[in-house]
PDB file of C-alpha atoms in Angstrom:
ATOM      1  CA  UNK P   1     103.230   8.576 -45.964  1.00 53.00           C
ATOM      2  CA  UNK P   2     105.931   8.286 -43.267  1.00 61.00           C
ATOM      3  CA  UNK P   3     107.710  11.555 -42.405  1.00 66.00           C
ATOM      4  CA  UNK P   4     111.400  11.718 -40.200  1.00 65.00           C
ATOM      5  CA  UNK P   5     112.508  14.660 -38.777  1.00 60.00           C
ATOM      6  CA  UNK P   6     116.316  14.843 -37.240  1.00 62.00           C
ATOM      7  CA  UNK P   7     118.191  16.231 -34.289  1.00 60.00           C
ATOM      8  CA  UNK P   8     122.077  16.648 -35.520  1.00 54.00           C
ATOM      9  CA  UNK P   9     125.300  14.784 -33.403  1.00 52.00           C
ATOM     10  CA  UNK P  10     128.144  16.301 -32.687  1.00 46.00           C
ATOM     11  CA  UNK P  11     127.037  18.379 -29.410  1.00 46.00           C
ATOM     12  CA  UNK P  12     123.945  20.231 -31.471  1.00 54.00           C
ATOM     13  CA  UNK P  13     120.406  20.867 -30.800  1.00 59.00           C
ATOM     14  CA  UNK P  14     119.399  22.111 -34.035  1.00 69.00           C
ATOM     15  CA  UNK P  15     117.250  20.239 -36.666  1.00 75.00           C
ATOM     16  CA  UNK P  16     118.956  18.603 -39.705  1.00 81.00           C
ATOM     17  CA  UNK P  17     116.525  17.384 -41.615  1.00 85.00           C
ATOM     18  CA  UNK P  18     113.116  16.303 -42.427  1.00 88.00           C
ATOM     19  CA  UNK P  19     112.314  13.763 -44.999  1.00 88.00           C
ATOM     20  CA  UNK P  20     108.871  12.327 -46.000  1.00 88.00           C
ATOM     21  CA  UNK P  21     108.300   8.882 -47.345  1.00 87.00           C
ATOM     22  CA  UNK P  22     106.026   6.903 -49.676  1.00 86.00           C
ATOM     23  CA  UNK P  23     104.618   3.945 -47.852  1.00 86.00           C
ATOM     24  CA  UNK P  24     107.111   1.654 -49.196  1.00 91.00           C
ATOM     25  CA  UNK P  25     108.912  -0.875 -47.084  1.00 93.00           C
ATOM     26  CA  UNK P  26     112.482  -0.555 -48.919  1.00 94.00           C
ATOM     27  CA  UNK P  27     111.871   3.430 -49.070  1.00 93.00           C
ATOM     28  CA  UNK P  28     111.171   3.136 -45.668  1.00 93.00           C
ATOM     29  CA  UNK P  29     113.934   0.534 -44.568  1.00 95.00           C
ATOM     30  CA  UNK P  30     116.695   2.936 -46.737  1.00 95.00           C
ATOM     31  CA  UNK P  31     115.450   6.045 -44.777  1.00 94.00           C
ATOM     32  CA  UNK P  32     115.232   4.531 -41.199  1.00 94.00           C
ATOM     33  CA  UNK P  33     119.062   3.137 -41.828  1.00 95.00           C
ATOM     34  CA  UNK P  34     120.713   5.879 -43.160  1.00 94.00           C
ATOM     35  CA  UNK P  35     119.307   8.407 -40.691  1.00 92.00           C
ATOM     36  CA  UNK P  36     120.251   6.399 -37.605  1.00 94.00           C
ATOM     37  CA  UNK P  37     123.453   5.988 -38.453  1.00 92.00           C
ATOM     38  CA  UNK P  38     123.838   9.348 -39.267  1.00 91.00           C
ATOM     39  CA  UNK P  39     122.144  11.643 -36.540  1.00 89.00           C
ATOM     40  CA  UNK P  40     121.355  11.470 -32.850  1.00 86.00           C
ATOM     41  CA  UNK P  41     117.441  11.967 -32.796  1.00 88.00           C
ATOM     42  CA  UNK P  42     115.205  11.100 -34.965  1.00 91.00           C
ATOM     43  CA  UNK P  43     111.597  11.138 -34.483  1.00 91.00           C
ATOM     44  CA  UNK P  44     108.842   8.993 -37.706  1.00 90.00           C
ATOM     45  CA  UNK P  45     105.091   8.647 -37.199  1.00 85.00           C
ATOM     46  CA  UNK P  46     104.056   5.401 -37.869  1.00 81.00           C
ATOM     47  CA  UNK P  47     101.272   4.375 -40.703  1.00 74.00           C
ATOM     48  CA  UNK P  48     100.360   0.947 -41.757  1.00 72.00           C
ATOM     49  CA  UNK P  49     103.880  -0.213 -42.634  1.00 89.00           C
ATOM     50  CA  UNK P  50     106.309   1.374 -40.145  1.00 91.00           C
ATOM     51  CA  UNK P  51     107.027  -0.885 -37.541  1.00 93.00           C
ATOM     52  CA  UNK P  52     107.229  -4.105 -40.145  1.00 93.00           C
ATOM     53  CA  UNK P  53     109.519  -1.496 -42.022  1.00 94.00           C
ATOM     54  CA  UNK P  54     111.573  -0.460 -39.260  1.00 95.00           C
ATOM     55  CA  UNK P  55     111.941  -3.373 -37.537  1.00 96.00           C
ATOM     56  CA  UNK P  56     113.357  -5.331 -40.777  1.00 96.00           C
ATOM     57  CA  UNK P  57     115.425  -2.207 -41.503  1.00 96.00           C
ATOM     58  CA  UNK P  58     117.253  -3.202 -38.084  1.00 96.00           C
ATOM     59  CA  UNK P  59     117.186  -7.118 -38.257  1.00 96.00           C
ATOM     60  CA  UNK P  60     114.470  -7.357 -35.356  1.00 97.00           C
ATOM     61  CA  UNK P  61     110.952  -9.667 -34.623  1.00 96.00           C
ATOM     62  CA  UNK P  62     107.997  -7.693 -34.335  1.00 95.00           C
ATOM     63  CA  UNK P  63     106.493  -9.071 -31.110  1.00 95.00           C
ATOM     64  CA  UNK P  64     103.582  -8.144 -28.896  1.00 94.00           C
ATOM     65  CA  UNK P  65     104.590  -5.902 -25.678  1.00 95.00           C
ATOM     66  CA  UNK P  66     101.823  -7.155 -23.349  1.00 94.00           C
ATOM     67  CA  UNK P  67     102.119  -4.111 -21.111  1.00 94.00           C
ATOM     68  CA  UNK P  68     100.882  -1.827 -24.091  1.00 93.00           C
ATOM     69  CA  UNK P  69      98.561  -4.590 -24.821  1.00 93.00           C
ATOM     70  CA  UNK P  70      96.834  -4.420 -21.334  1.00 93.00           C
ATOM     71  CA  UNK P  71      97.187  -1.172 -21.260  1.00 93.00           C
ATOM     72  CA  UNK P  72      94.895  -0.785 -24.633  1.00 91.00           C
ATOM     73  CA  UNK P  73      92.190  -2.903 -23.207  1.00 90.00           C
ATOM     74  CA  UNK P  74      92.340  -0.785 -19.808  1.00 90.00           C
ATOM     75  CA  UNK P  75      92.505   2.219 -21.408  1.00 89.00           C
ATOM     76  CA  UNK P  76      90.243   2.168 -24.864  1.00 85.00           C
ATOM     77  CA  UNK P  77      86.935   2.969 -25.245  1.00 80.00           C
ATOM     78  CA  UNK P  78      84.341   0.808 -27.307  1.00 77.00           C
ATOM     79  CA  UNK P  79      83.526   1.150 -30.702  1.00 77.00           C
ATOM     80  CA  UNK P  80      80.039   2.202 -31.502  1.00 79.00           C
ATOM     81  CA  UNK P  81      80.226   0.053 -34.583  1.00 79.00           C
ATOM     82  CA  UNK P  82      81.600  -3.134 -32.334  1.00 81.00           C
ATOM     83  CA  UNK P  83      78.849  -3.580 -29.559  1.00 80.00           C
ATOM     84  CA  UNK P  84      79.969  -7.536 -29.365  1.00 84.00           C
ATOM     85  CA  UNK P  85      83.728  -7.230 -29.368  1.00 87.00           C
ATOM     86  CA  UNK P  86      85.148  -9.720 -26.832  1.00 88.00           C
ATOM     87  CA  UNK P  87      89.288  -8.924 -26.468  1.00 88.00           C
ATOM     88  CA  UNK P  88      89.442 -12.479 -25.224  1.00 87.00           C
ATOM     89  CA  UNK P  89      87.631 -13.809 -28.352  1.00 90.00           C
ATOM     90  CA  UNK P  90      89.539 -13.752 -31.798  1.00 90.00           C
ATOM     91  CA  UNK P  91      88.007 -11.820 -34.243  1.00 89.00           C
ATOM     92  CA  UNK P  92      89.497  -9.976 -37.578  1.00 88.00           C
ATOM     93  CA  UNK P  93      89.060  -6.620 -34.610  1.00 88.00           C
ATOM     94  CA  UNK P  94      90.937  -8.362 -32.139  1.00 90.00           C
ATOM     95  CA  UNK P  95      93.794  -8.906 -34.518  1.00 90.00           C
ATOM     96  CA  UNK P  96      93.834  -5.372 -35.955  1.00 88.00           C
ATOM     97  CA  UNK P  97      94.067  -4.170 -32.484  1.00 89.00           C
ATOM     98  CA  UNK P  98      97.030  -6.478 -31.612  1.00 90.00           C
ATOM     99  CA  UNK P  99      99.090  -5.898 -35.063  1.00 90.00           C
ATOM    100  CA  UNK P 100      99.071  -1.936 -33.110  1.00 89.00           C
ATOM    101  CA  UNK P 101     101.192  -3.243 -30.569  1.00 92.00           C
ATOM    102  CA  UNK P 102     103.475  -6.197 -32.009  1.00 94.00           C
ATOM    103  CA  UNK P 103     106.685  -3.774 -31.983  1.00 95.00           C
ATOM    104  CA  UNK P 104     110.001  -3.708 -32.842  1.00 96.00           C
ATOM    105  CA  UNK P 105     111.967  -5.619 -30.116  1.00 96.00           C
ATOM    106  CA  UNK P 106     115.635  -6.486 -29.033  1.00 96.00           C
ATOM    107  CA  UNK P 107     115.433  -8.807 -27.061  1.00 92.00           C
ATOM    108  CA  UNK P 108     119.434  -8.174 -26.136  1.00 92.00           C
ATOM    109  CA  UNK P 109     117.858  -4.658 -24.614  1.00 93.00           C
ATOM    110  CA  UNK P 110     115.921  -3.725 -21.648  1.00 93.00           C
ATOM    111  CA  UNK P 111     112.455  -3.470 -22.765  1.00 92.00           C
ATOM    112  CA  UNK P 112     112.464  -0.215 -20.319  1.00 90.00           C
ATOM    113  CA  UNK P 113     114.721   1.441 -22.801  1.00 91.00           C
ATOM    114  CA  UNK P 114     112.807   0.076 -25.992  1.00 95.00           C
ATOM    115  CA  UNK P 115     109.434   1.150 -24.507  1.00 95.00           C
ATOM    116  CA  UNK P 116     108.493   4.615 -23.259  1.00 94.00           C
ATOM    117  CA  UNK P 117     104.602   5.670 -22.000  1.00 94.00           C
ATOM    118  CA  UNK P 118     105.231   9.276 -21.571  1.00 91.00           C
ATOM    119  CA  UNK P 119     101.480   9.509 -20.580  1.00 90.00           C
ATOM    120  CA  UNK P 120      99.269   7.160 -18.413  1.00 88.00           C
ATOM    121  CA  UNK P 121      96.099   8.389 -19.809  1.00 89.00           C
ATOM    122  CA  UNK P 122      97.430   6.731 -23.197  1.00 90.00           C
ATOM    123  CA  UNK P 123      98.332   2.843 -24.085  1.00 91.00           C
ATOM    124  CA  UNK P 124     100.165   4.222 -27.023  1.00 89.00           C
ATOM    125  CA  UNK P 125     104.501   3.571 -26.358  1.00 92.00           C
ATOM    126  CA  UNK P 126     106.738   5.520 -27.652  1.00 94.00           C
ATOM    127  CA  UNK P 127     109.258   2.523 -29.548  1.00 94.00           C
ATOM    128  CA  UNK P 128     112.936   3.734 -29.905  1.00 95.00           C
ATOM    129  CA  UNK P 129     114.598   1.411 -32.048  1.00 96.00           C
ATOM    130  CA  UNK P 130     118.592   1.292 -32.337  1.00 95.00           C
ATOM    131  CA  UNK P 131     118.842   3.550 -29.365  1.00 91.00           C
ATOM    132  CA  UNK P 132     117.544   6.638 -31.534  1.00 91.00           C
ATOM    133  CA  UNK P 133     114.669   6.159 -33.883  1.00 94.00           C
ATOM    134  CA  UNK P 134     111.460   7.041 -31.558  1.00 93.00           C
ATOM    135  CA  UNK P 135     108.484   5.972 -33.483  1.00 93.00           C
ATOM    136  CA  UNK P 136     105.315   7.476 -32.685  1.00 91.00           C
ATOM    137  CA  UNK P 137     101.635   7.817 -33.398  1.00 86.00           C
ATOM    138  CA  UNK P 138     100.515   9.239 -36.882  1.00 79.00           C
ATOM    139  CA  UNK P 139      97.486  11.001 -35.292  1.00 83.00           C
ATOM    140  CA  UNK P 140      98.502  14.590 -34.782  1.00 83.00           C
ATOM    141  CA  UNK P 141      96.950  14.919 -31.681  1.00 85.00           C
ATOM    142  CA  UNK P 142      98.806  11.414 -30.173  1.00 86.00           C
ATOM    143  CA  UNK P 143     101.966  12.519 -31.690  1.00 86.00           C
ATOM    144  CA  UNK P 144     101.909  15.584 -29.710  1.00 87.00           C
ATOM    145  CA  UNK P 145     101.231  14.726 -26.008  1.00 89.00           C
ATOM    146  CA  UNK P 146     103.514  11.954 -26.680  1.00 90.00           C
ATOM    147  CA  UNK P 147     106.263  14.323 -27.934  1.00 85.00           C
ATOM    148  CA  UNK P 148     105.573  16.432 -25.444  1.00 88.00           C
ATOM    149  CA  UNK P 149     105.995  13.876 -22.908  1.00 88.00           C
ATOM    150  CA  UNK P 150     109.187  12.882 -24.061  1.00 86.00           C
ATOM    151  CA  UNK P 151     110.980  15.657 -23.009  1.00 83.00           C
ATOM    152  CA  UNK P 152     112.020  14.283 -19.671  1.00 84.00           C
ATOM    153  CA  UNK P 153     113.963  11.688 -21.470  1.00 80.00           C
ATOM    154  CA  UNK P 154     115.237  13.747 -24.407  1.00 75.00           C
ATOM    155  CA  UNK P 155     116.234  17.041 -22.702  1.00 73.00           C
ATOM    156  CA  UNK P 156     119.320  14.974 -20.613  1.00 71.00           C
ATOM    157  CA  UNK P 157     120.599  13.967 -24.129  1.00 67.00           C
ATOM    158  CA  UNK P 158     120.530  17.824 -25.527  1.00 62.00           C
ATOM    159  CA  UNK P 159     123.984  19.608 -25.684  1.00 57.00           C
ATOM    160  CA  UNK P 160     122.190  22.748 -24.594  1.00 57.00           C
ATOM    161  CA  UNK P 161     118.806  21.245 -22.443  1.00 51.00           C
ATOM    162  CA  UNK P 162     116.965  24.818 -21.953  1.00 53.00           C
ATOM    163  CA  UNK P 163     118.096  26.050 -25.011  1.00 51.00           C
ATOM    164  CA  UNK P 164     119.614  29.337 -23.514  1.00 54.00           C
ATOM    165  CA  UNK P 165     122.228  29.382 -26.181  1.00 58.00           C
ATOM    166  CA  UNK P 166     120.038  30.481 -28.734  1.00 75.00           C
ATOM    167  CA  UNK P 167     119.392  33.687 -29.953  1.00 88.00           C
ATOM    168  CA  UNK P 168     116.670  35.214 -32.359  1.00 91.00           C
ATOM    169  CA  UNK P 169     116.671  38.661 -34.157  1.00 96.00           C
ATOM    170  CA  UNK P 170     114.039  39.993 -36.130  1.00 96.00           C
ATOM    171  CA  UNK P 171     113.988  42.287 -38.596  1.00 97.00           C
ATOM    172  CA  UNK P 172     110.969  43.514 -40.652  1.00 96.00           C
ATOM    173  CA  UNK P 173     111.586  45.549 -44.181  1.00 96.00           C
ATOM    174  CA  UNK P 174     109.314  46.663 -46.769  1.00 95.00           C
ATOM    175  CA  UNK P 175     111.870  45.464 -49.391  1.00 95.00           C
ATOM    176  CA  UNK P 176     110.689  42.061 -51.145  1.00 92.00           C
ATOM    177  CA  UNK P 177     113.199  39.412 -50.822  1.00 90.00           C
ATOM    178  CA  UNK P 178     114.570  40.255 -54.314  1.00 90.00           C
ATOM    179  CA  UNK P 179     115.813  43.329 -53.274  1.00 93.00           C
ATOM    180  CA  UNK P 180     117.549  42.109 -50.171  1.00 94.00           C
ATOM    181  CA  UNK P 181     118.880  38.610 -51.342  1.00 94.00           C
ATOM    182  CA  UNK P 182     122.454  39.599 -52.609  1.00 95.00           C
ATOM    183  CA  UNK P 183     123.373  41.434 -49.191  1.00 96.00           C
ATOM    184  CA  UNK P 184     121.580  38.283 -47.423  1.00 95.00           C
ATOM    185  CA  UNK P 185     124.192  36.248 -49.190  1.00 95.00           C
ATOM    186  CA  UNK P 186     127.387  38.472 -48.475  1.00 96.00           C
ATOM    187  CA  UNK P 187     126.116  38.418 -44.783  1.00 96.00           C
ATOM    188  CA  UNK P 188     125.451  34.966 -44.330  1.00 95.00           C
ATOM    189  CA  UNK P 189     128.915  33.827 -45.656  1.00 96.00           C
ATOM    190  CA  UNK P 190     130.887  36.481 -43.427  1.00 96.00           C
ATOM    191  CA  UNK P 191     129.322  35.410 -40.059  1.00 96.00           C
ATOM    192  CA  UNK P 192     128.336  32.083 -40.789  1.00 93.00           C
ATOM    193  CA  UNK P 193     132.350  31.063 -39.014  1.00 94.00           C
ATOM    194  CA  UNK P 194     130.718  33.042 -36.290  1.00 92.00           C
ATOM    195  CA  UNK P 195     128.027  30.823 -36.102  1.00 89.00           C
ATOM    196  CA  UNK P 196     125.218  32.778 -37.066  1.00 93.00           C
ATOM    197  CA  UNK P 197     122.669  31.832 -39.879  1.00 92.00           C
ATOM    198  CA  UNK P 198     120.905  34.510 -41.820  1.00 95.00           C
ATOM    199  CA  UNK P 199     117.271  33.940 -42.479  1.00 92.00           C
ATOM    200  CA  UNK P 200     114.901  35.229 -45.217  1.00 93.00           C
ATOM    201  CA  UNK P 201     111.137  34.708 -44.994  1.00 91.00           C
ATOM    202  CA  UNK P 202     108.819  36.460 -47.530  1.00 91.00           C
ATOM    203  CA  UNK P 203     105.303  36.525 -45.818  1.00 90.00           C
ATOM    204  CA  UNK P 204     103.042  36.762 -48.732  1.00 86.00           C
ATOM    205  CA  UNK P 205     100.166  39.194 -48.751  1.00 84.00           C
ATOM    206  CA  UNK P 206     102.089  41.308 -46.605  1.00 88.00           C
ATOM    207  CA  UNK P 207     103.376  45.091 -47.389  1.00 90.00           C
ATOM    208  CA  UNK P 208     106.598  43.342 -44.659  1.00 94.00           C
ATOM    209  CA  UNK P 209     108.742  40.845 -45.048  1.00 94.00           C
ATOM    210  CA  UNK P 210     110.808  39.128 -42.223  1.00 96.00           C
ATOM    211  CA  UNK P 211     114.824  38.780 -41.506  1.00 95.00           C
ATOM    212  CA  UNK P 212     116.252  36.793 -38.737  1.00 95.00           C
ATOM    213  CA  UNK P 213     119.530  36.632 -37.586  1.00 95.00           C
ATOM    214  CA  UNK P 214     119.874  33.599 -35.608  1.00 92.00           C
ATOM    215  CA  UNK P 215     123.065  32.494 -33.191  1.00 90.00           C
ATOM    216  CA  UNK P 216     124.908  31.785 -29.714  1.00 85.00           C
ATOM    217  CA  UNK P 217     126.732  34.878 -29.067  1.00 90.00           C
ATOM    218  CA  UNK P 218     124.288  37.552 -28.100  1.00 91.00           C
ATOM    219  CA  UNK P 219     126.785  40.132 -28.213  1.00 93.00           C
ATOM    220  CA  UNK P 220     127.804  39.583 -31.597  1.00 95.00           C
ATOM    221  CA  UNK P 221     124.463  38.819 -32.591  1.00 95.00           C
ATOM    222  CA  UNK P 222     123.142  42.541 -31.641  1.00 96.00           C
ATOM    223  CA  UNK P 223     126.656  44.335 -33.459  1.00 96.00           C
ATOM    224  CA  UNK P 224     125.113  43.376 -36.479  1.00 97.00           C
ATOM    225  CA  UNK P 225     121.611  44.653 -35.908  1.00 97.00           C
ATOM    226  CA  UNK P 226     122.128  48.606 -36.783  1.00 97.00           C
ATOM    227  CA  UNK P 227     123.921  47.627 -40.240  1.00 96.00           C
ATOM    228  CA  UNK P 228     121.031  44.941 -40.660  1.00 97.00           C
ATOM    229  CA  UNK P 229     118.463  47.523 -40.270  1.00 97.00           C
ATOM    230  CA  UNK P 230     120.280  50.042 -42.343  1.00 97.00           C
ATOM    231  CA  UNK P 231     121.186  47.453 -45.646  1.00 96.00           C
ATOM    232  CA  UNK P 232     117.001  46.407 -45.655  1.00 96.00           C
ATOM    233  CA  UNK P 233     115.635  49.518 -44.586  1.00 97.00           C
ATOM    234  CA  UNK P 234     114.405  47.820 -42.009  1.00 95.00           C
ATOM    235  CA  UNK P 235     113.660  47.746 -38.304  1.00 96.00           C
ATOM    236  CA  UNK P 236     114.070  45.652 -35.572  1.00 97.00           C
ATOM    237  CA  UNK P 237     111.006  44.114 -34.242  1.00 96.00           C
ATOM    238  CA  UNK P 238     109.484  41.463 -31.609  1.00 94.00           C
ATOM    239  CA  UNK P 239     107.192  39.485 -34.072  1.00 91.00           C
ATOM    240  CA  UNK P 240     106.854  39.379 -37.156  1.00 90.00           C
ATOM    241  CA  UNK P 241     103.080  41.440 -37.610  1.00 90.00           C
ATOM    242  CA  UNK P 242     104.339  44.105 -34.993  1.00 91.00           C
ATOM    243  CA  UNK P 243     104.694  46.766 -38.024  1.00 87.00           C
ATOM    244  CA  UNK P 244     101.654  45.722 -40.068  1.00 87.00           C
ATOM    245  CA  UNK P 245      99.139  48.163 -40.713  1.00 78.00           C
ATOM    246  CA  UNK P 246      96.239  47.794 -39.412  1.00 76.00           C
ATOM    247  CA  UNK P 247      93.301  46.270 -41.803  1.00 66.00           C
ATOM    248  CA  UNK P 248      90.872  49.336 -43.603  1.00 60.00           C
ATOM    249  CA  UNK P 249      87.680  49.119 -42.011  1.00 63.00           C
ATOM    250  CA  UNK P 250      84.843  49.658 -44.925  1.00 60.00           C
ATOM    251  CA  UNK P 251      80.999  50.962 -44.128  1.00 61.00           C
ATOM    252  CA  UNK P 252      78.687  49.056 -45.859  1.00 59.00           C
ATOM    253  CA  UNK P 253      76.260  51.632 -47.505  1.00 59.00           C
ATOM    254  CA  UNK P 254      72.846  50.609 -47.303  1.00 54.00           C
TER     255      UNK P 254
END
């Protein structure tokens, strides 16, 4: 499965969308189009199909970037199971290894654009294709240094690049969502002009459940916290456990 997540245009940091994909080429090459035309950041882990997918989604060869390439043999560690692998013999191995990095390339572009190592300790780039779709590792751990590592070159791009614009209020009431939903919905239309979004998020097993009121303008942001609290019989709160009770210890009886 391939999985997108977007980053909207129009001056805004917020995500837009995630969307996760069958390993199909055409589900794949559909996705990968429409989101790139459509949004300024998208991020896809890549699985067996991706970069054959993406590349013919965007009209481009799939060729080998020999800088990743020596930087896999520098950089990876033999396989128990392949005691006799030679990376200057061909083998079935050797050609596994290389399909990793035969990438997406415009060759119109500077490969310095196409072609990011956020970390030196890996081999693994990060491709961008079409100026916006980054594709990265499908091993969680990968995916995250590299994300991680990305900021330096993402950040610059971001409307608001320490995200100091964004405010979070929390509200915890012993009301189940049920209860609260048809003043959630009155709120969230009256300040949504205001740029606010109301959030509801039942945490299940709990006696609490969790509001958020989420927007730029602090000020306007905290005028709305006493009538919160009042409407869900609520309180205001720092995380979401701070009102749990604490769990019932029980003696075992011998």
């Amino acid at each position: 499965m391939a999985d997108m997540k977007m980053m909207g245009r129009g001056g805004e940091n917020s995500l837009k969308r995630i969307e996760v994909i069958e390993d199909d080429e055409s589900e794949i090459m559909e996705a990968v189009s429409r989101m790139s035309s459509r949004y300024d950041f998208i991020v896809t882990r890549h699985d067996d199909i991706t970069y054959q997918s993406v590349a013919k989604a965007f009209g481009l060869p799939l060729k080998l970037h020999q800088e990743a390439f020596e930087k896999m043999k520098k950089l990876s560690k033999s396989h128990p199971r392949q005691p006799n692998f030679d990376w200057n013999v061909d083998s079935p191995v050797r050609k596994a290894r290389l399909r990793m990095v035969e990438l997406p390339t415009d060759e119109s572009r500077d490969l310095s654009e196409q072609f990011i190592f956020p970390r030196q300790d890996l081999w693994v780039p990060v491709a961008v294709v079409n100026r916006n779709v980054h594709i990265l590792p499908g091993v969680p751990l990968l995916f995250q240094k590299l994300l991680d590592g990305l900021k330096p070159h993402v950040l610059p791009r971001l409307a608001d690049p320490e995200g100091k614009g964004a405010h979070r209020i929390m509200i915890s009431t012993p009301l189940p969502e049920s209860s609260v939903a048809e003043y959630l919905t009155q709120l969230a239309a009256r300040v949504e002009p205001c740029g606010v979004k109301v959030g509801s998020y039942p945490r299940w097993g709990r006696k609490r459940n969790t509001i958020t009121l989420v927007g730029r303008d602090r000020a306007y942001l905290e005028s709305l916290v006493a009538e919160a609290e009042e409407a869900v019989q609520g309180k205001r709160v720092s995380r979401e456990d701070e009102l749990d009770e604490p769990p019932v210890k029980t003696e075992k009886k011998l």
